[in-house]
């Protein structure tokens, strides 16, 4: 089946009670046990499993081409579950430029437990291989990467990982399972902050890990999911599964709007640089086309010809774009990443990250034009 069909039917939950087409929400913490001590419906306790969570996990796995899926209460909880498969003294490679909180999780929380981390330019495969150590166990990539939207060669990383007996995980939050499938390019794990495009309406927190093989790492992730308890509630799972059904349509529009705006911004006299994988000027455009043949997502990073203070002021003069953290909702957002990440951030001070929503592209352009005119 095509992705549009999988998106609609992959998370289907059959209602045995009334035959409802829309899935019921199982707002229960526990499930009835049979006389022989078994659980005839397959569920014991909602921290272990719940029908709504199972449906979501199956739908996500189907879209990603994964053998299994595991849902979590946030994207960082999902990242943590993969990192918790490692042991004290193990070493991982992470992006030099990527989601700030994932690195801080590894450094601040798991570092004191003995996890070793090296940040490396994931766009340079030679640097990645050079950074592999004897105790390296995992390469953690992100593509497109936050916030500069660089593209990493997943297949190239998988060759390095297999050569050295490592696992490869890919944060596919910006790519989504509709536009990009890292497992098809050799990844072992795929992570999504389902808070973003999969939820799609800025009202649900969630995360997921999809695995290529149902192996010992997958079993470990499942145990972390159950024993650490960072699982989503049934209503959030229901809403995320509902979000999957419209994901292909939404990503088509997000991508189309972003590409059109990126092309217009690239020609604006007050714009220094537009970071968008769909532009031919993007240094990894050819690789992006290979890995994301259906579209380049809805994120744009924009550097303007002014200083940091004026850049922040420009963000405040936008009227349709709202200043807020996060991405992937139907509404357009803008964020000054350096001020969010702190003084140690390497993100340029004149950079704004835009999450392009589903408003009419001409209205978004008019808003950008009037804000750019003030600098």
Short mmCIF file of C-alpha atoms in Angstrom, two decimals, residues 88-221:
data_model
loop_
_atom_site.label_atom_id
_atom_site.label_comp_id
_atom_site.label_asym_id
_atom_site.label_seq_id
_atom_site.Cartn_x
_atom_site.Cartn_y
_atom_site.Cartn_z
CA UNK A 88 28.86 2.91 31.75
CA UNK A 89 32.03 3.45 29.74
CA UNK A 90 30.35 3.20 26.37
CA UNK A 91 30.89 5.96 23.81
CA UNK A 92 28.49 7.53 21.32
CA UNK A 93 28.92 9.92 18.42
CA UNK A 94 26.45 12.78 18.18
CA UNK A 95 25.98 15.68 15.71
CA UNK A 96 28.12 18.77 16.10
CA UNK A 97 25.01 20.72 15.12
CA UNK A 98 21.75 19.12 16.18
CA UNK A 99 18.94 19.20 18.71
CA UNK A 100 20.44 20.92 21.74
CA UNK A 101 18.49 18.97 24.38
CA UNK A 102 19.52 15.54 23.05
CA UNK A 103 23.16 16.42 23.57
CA UNK A 104 22.50 17.93 27.01
CA UNK A 105 20.71 14.71 28.00
CA UNK A 106 23.80 12.70 27.08
CA UNK A 107 26.20 15.17 28.66
CA UNK A 108 24.44 16.30 31.85
CA UNK A 109 22.30 13.30 32.82
CA UNK A 110 24.01 10.24 31.40
CA UNK A 111 27.56 11.63 31.45
CA UNK A 112 27.86 11.32 35.25
CA UNK A 113 26.74 7.67 34.87
CA UNK A 114 29.73 7.03 32.63
CA UNK A 115 28.43 7.62 29.12
CA UNK A 116 31.08 9.20 26.87
CA UNK A 117 30.04 11.52 24.04
CA UNK A 118 31.86 13.06 21.09
CA UNK A 119 30.24 15.61 18.83
CA UNK A 120 31.24 15.41 15.19
CA UNK A 121 30.27 16.99 11.87
CA UNK A 122 27.88 14.30 10.58
CA UNK A 123 27.97 15.76 7.07
CA UNK A 124 31.64 14.71 6.81
CA UNK A 125 31.81 10.90 6.77
CA UNK A 126 35.60 10.95 7.06
CA UNK A 127 35.35 12.89 10.33
CA UNK A 128 32.72 10.47 11.62
CA UNK A 129 34.89 7.43 10.96
CA UNK A 130 37.93 9.13 12.44
CA UNK A 131 35.97 9.80 15.65
CA UNK A 132 35.07 6.13 16.20
CA UNK A 133 36.76 4.75 19.31
CA UNK A 134 37.23 1.23 20.68
CA UNK A 135 34.35 1.76 23.11
CA UNK A 136 31.99 3.42 20.58
CA UNK A 137 28.64 1.62 20.46
CA UNK A 138 26.24 4.04 18.77
CA UNK A 139 26.16 6.71 16.08
CA UNK A 140 23.30 9.12 16.72
CA UNK A 141 22.44 11.24 13.68
CA UNK A 142 19.82 13.85 12.92
CA UNK A 143 18.68 14.74 9.42
CA UNK A 144 17.51 17.32 8.58
CA UNK A 145 19.39 18.62 11.61
CA UNK A 146 18.11 21.24 14.01
CA UNK A 147 18.46 24.20 13.61
CA UNK A 148 20.66 24.63 10.51
CA UNK A 149 18.88 21.95 8.42
CA UNK A 150 22.06 20.19 7.33
CA UNK A 151 21.59 16.77 5.70
CA UNK A 152 23.44 13.62 6.77
CA UNK A 153 24.15 10.69 4.46
CA UNK A 154 22.31 7.90 6.29
CA UNK A 155 23.55 5.17 3.97
CA UNK A 156 27.12 6.42 4.35
CA UNK A 157 26.82 6.35 8.13
CA UNK A 158 25.38 2.83 8.00
CA UNK A 159 28.45 1.63 6.11
CA UNK A 160 30.67 3.05 8.88
CA UNK A 161 28.44 1.58 11.59
CA UNK A 162 28.47 -1.91 10.07
CA UNK A 163 32.23 -1.77 9.50
CA UNK A 164 32.85 -1.09 13.20
CA UNK A 165 29.98 -3.17 14.63
CA UNK A 166 27.99 -0.14 15.79
CA UNK A 167 24.29 0.70 15.89
CA UNK A 168 22.97 3.68 13.94
CA UNK A 169 20.09 5.78 15.23
CA UNK A 170 18.47 8.64 13.30
CA UNK A 171 16.30 11.45 14.62
CA UNK A 172 13.73 11.72 11.82
CA UNK A 173 11.49 14.29 13.50
CA UNK A 174 11.82 16.90 10.75
CA UNK A 175 11.79 14.34 7.95
CA UNK A 176 8.74 12.45 9.24
CA UNK A 177 7.99 8.86 8.15
CA UNK A 178 6.13 10.27 5.15
CA UNK A 179 9.11 12.07 3.61
CA UNK A 180 12.03 9.94 4.78
CA UNK A 181 12.60 6.38 6.01
CA UNK A 182 16.06 5.99 7.57
CA UNK A 183 15.67 2.23 8.06
CA UNK A 184 15.48 1.84 4.27
CA UNK A 185 18.89 3.57 4.12
CA UNK A 186 20.51 1.34 6.74
CA UNK A 187 19.56 2.80 10.14
CA UNK A 188 18.87 0.48 13.08
CA UNK A 189 16.66 2.89 15.04
CA UNK A 190 14.48 5.85 14.10
CA UNK A 191 13.35 8.40 16.66
CA UNK A 192 10.45 10.85 16.37
CA UNK A 193 9.37 13.64 18.64
CA UNK A 194 5.72 12.91 17.86
CA UNK A 195 4.97 16.24 19.56
CA UNK A 196 5.88 17.85 16.24
CA UNK A 197 4.54 16.88 12.80
CA UNK A 198 2.90 13.59 13.79
CA UNK A 199 0.70 15.30 16.39
CA UNK A 200 0.56 18.27 14.05
CA UNK A 201 -1.54 20.63 16.17
CA UNK A 202 0.79 21.76 18.98
CA UNK A 203 -1.35 20.08 21.64
CA UNK A 204 0.26 16.70 22.39
CA UNK A 205 3.63 15.74 23.89
CA UNK A 206 5.09 12.45 22.71
CA UNK A 207 7.97 10.47 21.24
CA UNK A 208 8.63 7.15 19.57
CA UNK A 209 11.43 4.75 18.70
CA UNK A 210 11.05 2.46 15.68
CA UNK A 211 13.44 -0.47 15.33
CA UNK A 212 14.69 -2.32 12.28
CA UNK A 213 15.07 -5.64 14.08
CA UNK A 214 13.27 -7.14 17.05
CA UNK A 215 16.63 -7.91 18.67
CA UNK A 216 18.22 -7.53 22.10
CA UNK A 217 18.37 -3.75 21.72
CA UNK A 218 14.63 -3.70 20.98
CA UNK A 219 13.94 -5.82 24.05
CA UNK A 220 16.04 -3.45 26.13
CA UNK A 221 14.14 -0.43 24.81
#
